[in-house]
Coordinates of C-alpha atoms and ligand atoms in Angstrom, one line a residue:
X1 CA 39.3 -29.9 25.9
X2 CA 39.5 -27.7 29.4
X3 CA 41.7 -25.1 26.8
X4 CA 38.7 -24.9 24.2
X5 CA 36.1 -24.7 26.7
X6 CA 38.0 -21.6 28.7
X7 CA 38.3 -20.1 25.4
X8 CA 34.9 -20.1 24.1
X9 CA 33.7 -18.7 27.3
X10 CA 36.3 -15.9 27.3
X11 CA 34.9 -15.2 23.6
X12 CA 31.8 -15.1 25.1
X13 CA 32.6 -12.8 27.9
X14 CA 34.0 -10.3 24.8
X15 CA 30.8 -10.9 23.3
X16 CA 28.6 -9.4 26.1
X17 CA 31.4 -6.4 26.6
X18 CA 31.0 -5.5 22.9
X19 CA 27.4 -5.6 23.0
X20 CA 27.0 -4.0 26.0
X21 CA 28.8 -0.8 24.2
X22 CA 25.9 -1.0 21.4
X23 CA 22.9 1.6 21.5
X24 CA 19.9 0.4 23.1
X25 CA 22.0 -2.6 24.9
X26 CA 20.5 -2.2 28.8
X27 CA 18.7 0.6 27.9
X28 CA 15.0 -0.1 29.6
X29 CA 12.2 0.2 27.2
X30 CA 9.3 2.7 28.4
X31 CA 6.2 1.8 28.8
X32 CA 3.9 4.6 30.1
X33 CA 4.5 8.0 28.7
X34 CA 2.8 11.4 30.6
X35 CA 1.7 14.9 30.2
X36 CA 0.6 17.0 32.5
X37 CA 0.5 20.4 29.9
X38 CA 3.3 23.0 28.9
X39 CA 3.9 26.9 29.7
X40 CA 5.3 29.3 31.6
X41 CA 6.1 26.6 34.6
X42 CA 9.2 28.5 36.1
X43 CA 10.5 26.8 39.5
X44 CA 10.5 30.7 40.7
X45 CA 6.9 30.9 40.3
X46 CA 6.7 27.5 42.3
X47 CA 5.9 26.9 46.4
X48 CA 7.5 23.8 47.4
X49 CA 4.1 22.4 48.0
X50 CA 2.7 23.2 44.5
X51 CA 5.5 21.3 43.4
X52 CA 4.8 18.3 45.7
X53 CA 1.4 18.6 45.0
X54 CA 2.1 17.8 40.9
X55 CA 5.0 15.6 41.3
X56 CA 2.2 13.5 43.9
X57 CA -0.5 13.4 41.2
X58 CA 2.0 12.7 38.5
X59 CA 3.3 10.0 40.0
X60 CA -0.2 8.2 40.4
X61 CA -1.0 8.6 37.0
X62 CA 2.5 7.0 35.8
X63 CA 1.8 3.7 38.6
X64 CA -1.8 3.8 37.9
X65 CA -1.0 3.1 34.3
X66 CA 2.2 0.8 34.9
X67 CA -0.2 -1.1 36.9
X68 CA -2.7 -1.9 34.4
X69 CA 0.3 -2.8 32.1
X70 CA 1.7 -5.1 34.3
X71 CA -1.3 -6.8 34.9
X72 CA -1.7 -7.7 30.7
X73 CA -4.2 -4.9 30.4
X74 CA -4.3 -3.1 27.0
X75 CA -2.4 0.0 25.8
X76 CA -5.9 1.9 25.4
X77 CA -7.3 0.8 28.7
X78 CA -4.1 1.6 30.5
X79 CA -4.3 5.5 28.6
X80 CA -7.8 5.5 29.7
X81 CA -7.4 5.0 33.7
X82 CA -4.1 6.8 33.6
X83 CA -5.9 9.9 32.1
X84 CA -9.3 9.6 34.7
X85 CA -6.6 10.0 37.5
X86 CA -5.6 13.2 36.4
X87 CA -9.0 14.5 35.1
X88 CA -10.2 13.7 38.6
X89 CA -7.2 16.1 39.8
X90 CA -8.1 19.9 40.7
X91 CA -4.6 20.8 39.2
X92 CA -4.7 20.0 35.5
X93 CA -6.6 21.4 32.9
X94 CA -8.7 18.7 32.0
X95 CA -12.0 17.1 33.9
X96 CA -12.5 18.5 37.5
X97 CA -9.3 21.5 36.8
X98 CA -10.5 22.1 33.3
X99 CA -10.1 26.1 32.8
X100 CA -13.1 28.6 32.2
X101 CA -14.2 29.8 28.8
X102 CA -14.7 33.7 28.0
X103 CA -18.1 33.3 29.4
X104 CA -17.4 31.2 32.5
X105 CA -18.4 27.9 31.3
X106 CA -15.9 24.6 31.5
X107 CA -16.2 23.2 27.5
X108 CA -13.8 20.1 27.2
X109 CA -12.5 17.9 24.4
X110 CA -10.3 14.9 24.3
X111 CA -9.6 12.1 21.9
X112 CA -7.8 8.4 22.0
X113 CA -6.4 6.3 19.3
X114 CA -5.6 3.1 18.9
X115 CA -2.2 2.3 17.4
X116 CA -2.9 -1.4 16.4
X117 CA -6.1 -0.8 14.7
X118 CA -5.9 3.2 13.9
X119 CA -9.4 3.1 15.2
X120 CA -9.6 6.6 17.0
X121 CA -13.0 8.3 18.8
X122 CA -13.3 12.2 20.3
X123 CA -15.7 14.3 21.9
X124 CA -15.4 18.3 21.9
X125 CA -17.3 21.4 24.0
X126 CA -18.9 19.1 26.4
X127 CA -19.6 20.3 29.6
X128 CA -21.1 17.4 31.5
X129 CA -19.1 14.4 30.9
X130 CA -17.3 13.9 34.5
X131 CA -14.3 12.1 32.7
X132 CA -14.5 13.2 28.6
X133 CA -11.8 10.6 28.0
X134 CA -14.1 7.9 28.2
X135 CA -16.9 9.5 26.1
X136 CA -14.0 10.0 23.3
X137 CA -13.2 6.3 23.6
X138 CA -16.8 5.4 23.6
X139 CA -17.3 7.1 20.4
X140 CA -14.9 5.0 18.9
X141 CA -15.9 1.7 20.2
X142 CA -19.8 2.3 20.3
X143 CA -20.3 4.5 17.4
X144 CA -19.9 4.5 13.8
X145 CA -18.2 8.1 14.3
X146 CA -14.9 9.3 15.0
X147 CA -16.2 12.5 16.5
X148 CA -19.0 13.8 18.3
X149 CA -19.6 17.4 19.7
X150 CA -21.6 19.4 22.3
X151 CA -25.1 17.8 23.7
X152 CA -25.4 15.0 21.1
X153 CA -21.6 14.1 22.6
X154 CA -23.5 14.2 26.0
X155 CA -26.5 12.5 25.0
X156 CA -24.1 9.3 23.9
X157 CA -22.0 9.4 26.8
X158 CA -24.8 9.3 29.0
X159 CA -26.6 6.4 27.0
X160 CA -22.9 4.5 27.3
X161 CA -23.5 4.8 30.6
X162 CA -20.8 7.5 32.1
X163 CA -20.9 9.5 34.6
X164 CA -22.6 12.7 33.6
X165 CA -22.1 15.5 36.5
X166 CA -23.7 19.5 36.8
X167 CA -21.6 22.1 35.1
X168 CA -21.0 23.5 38.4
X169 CA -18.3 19.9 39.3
X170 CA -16.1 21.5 37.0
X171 CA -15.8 25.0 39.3
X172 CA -12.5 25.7 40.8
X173 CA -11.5 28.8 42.6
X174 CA -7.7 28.5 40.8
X175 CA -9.5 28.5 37.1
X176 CA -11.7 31.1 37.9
X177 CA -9.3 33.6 39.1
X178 CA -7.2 32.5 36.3
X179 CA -10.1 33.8 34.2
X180 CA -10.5 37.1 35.9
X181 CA -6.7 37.8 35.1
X182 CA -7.0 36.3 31.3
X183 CA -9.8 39.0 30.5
X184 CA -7.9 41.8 32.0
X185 CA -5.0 40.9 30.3
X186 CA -6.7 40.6 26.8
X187 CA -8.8 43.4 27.4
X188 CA -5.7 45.8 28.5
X189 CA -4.0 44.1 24.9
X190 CA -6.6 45.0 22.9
X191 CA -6.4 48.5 23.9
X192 CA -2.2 48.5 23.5
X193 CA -3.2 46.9 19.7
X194 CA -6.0 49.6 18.9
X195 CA -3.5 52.2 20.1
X196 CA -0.2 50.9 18.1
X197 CA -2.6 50.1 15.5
X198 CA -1.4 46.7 15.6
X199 CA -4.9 44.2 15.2
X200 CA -5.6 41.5 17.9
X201 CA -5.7 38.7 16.1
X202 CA -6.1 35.9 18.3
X203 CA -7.0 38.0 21.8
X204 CA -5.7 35.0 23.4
X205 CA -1.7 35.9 23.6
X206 CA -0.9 35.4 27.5
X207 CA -1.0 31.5 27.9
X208 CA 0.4 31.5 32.0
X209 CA -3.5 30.7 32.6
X210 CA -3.7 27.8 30.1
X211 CA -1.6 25.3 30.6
X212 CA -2.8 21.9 32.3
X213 CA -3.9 19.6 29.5
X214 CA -3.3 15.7 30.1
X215 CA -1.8 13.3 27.9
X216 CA -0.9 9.4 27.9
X217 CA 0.9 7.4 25.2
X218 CA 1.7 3.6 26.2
X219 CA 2.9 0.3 24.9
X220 CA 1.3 -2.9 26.5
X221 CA 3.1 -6.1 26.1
X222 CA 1.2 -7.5 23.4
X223 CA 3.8 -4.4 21.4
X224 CA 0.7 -2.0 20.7
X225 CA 0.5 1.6 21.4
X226 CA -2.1 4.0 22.2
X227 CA -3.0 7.7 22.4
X228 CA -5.1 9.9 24.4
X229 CA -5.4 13.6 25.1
X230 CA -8.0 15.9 27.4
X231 CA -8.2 19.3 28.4
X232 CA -10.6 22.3 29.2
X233 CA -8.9 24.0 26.3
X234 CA -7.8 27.8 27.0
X235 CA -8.5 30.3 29.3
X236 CA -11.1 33.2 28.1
X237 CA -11.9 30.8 24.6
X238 CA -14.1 32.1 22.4
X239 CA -17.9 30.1 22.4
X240 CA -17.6 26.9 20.7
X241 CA -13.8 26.8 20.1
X242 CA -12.0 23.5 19.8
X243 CA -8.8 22.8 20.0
X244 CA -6.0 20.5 18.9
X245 CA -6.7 18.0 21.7
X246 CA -9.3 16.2 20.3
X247 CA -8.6 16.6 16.2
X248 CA -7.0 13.4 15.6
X249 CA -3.3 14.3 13.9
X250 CA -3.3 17.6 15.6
X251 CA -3.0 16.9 19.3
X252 CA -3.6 13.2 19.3
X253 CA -2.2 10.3 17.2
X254 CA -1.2 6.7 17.2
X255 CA 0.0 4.6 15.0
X256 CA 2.1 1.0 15.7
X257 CA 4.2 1.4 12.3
X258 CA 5.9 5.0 13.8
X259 CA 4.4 6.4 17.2
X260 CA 1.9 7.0 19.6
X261 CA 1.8 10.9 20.3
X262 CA 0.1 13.4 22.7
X263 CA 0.5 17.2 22.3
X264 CA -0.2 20.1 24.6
X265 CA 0.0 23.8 23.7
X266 CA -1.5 26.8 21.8
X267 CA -3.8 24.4 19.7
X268 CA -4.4 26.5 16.8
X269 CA -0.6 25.8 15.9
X270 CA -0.6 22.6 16.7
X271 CA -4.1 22.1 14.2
X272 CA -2.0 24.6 11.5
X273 CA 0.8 22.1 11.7
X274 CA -1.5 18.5 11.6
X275 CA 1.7 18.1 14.7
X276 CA 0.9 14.6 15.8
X277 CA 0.5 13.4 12.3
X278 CA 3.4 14.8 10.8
X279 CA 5.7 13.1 13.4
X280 CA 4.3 10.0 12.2
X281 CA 4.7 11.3 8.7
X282 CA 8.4 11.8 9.1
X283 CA 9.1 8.7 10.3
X284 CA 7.1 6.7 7.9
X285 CA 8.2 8.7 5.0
X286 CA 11.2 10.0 5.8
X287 CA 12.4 7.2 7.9
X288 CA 13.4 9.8 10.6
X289 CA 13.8 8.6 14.5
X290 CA 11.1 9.5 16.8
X291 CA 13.7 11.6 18.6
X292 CA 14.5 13.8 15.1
X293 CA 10.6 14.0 14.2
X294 CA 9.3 15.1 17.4
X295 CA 11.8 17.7 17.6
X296 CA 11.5 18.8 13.9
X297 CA 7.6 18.8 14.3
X298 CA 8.1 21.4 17.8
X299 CA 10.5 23.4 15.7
X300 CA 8.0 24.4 13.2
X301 CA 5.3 25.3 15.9
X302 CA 8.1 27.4 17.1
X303 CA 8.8 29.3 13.7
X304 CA 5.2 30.0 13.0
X305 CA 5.2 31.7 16.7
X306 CA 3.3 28.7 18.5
X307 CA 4.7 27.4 22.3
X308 CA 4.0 24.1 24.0
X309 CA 5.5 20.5 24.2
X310 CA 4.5 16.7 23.3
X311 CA 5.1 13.4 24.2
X312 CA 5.7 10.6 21.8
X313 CA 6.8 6.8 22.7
X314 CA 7.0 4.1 19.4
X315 CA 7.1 0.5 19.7
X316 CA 10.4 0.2 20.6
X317 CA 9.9 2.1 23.9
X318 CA 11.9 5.2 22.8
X319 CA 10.4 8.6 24.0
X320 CA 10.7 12.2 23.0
X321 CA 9.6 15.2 25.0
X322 CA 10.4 18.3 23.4
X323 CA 8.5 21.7 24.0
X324 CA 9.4 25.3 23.7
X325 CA 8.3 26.4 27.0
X326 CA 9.9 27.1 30.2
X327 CA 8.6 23.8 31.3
X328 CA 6.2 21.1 30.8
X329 CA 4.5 18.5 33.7
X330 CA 5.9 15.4 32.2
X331 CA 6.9 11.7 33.2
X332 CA 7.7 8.3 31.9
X333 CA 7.7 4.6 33.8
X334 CA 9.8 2.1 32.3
X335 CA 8.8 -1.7 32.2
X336 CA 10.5 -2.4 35.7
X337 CA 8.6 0.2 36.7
X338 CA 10.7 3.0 37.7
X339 CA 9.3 6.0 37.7
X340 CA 10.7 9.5 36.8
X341 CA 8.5 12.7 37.1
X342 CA 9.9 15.9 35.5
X343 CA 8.4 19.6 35.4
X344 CA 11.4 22.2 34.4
X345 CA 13.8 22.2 31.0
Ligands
LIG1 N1 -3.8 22.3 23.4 C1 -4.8 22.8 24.2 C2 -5.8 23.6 23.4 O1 -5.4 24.4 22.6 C3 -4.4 23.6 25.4 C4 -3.2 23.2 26.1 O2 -2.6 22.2 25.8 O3 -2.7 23.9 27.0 O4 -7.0 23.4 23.6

């Protein structure tokens, strides 16, 4: 009897070895997934307290949405505060930080989706919503739309009861000198392109002054994921551009069957490429891992001379961050809530 019973638990003990060798065995699910934008983010560029500065604010987002989690709140809700802490930050490119169009204004777009119920809203060139994340969830869950634009998208927001702030909120020295430096570098461009008779297609090549867009994907512990994206766009835009952030399958996607992803870069590649979707795509149809897709989808912004990065969690609590930059603000929080902020390749 004593043999039998010493047995089965040494067959046991084998058990848990073998397993433990398994993929995924001990591996900790993530739960909260961040951007904080991708470019030319070199640590030689970087003061020690810059760096502390984004690690700081990154870091809030990821325990202000690990918080919400924790506490049974949804995966939209938890996107939504995690994204108001960094919109409320000078440092990104998205609310308060949001970078200046060619003619000095602070247009923003954003968008959230809804894994579970593939419900998605978005809001684009507004220039008064304090946090445009909310107005884009607001269309969704007030409005018969999925998108609204310019000063109807204010009019709504303000009727849903947001906070609507002056244009002038949205100032920053940082984005305003980035400005300056954006015209004089597409200005001396164009002159280079007229001369080498090359045309200037885009005008908007230099992207160091246009990095900073925010990004959440999580998965709340009912197993559904959700998406959201906001930014001020690019530096020296043309009137009334939009880009990627707020086109849902472009920059901004979810989707409980394959993923929840955010994306951050030179939108018109990202829009070219339907990015966000076809990560989805790949791994619906294709049966591809969210690892594989995400990298296959930043390889062809690559090839069609696109930069920038995404983040993409599924329901299993795998992540991928790819991006063809030098770096990209990023950081994940796992369901014991350990944090990990990263900013370099
Ligand atoms: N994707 C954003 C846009 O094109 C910009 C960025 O992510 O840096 O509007």
């Amino acid at each position: 009897m004593i043999k039998t019973t010493k047995s089965l638990i040494y067959l046991m003990i084998l058990a848990l070895m073998l397993l433990a060798t398994l993929p995924g065995w001990a591996q900790k699910k993530y739960v909260m997934v961040i951007h904080g934008g991708a470019g030319t983010i070199l640590k030689a560029n970087m003061t020690p307290a810059k760096e502390a500065d984004y690690r700081e604010a990154l870091t809030l987002a990821l325990k202000t949405g690990y918080d919400a989690l924790k506490a049974g709140k949804s995966s939209m809700d938890a996107v939504e505060v995690t994204i108001h802490t960094m919109e409320d930050s000078p440092l990104f490119n998205a609310g308060k930080g949001a970078v200046f169009t060619h003619d000095g204004k602070n247009e923003m777009d954003a968008a959230m989706m809804d894994g579970k119920t593939q419900m998605a809203g978005a809001v684009a060139g507004v220039t008064t919503i304090r946090n445009p994340i909310s107005a884009a969830r607001a269309v969704m869950e007030k409005s018969e739309h999925v998108m609204m634009v310019g000063q109807g998208a204010e009019q709504f927001a303000k009727q849903a009861g947001l906070k609507i702030v002056p244009p002038s909120y949205f100032y920053t020295k940082d984005r305003w000198d980035g400005l300056q430096r954006a015209i004089k570098q597409d200005s001396v461009k164009a002159v280079l392109d007229h001369v080498s008779k090359k045309s200037n297609l885009l005008g908007i090549k230099n992207r160091d002054d246009k990095f900073g867009t925010v990004g959440a994907v999580a998965l709340d512990q009912a197993g559904n994921l959700a998406a959201g994206t906001s930014t001020g766009g690019m530096t020296n835009k043309k009137y009334g551009r939009v880009g990627d952030a707020p086109i849902i399958g472009a920059g901004t996607y979810a989707n409980n069957e394959t993923a929840g992803i955010s994306a951050t870069g030179w939108g018109e590649f990202y829009i070219r490429n339907v990015v966000a979707y076809d990560i989805s795509a790949m791994m619906e149809y294709k049966k591809m891992s969210l690892q594989d897709a995400a990298a296959a989808a930043i390889e062809k912004v690559g090839k069609m001379g696109g930069d920038g990065g995404l983040i993409a969690l599924d329901r299993a609590g795998n992540v991928a961050m790819p991006f063809n930059t030098a770096g990209m603000y990023r950081g994940t929080v796992t369901e014991d809530g350990e944090i990990e902020v990263l900013i370099y390749k």
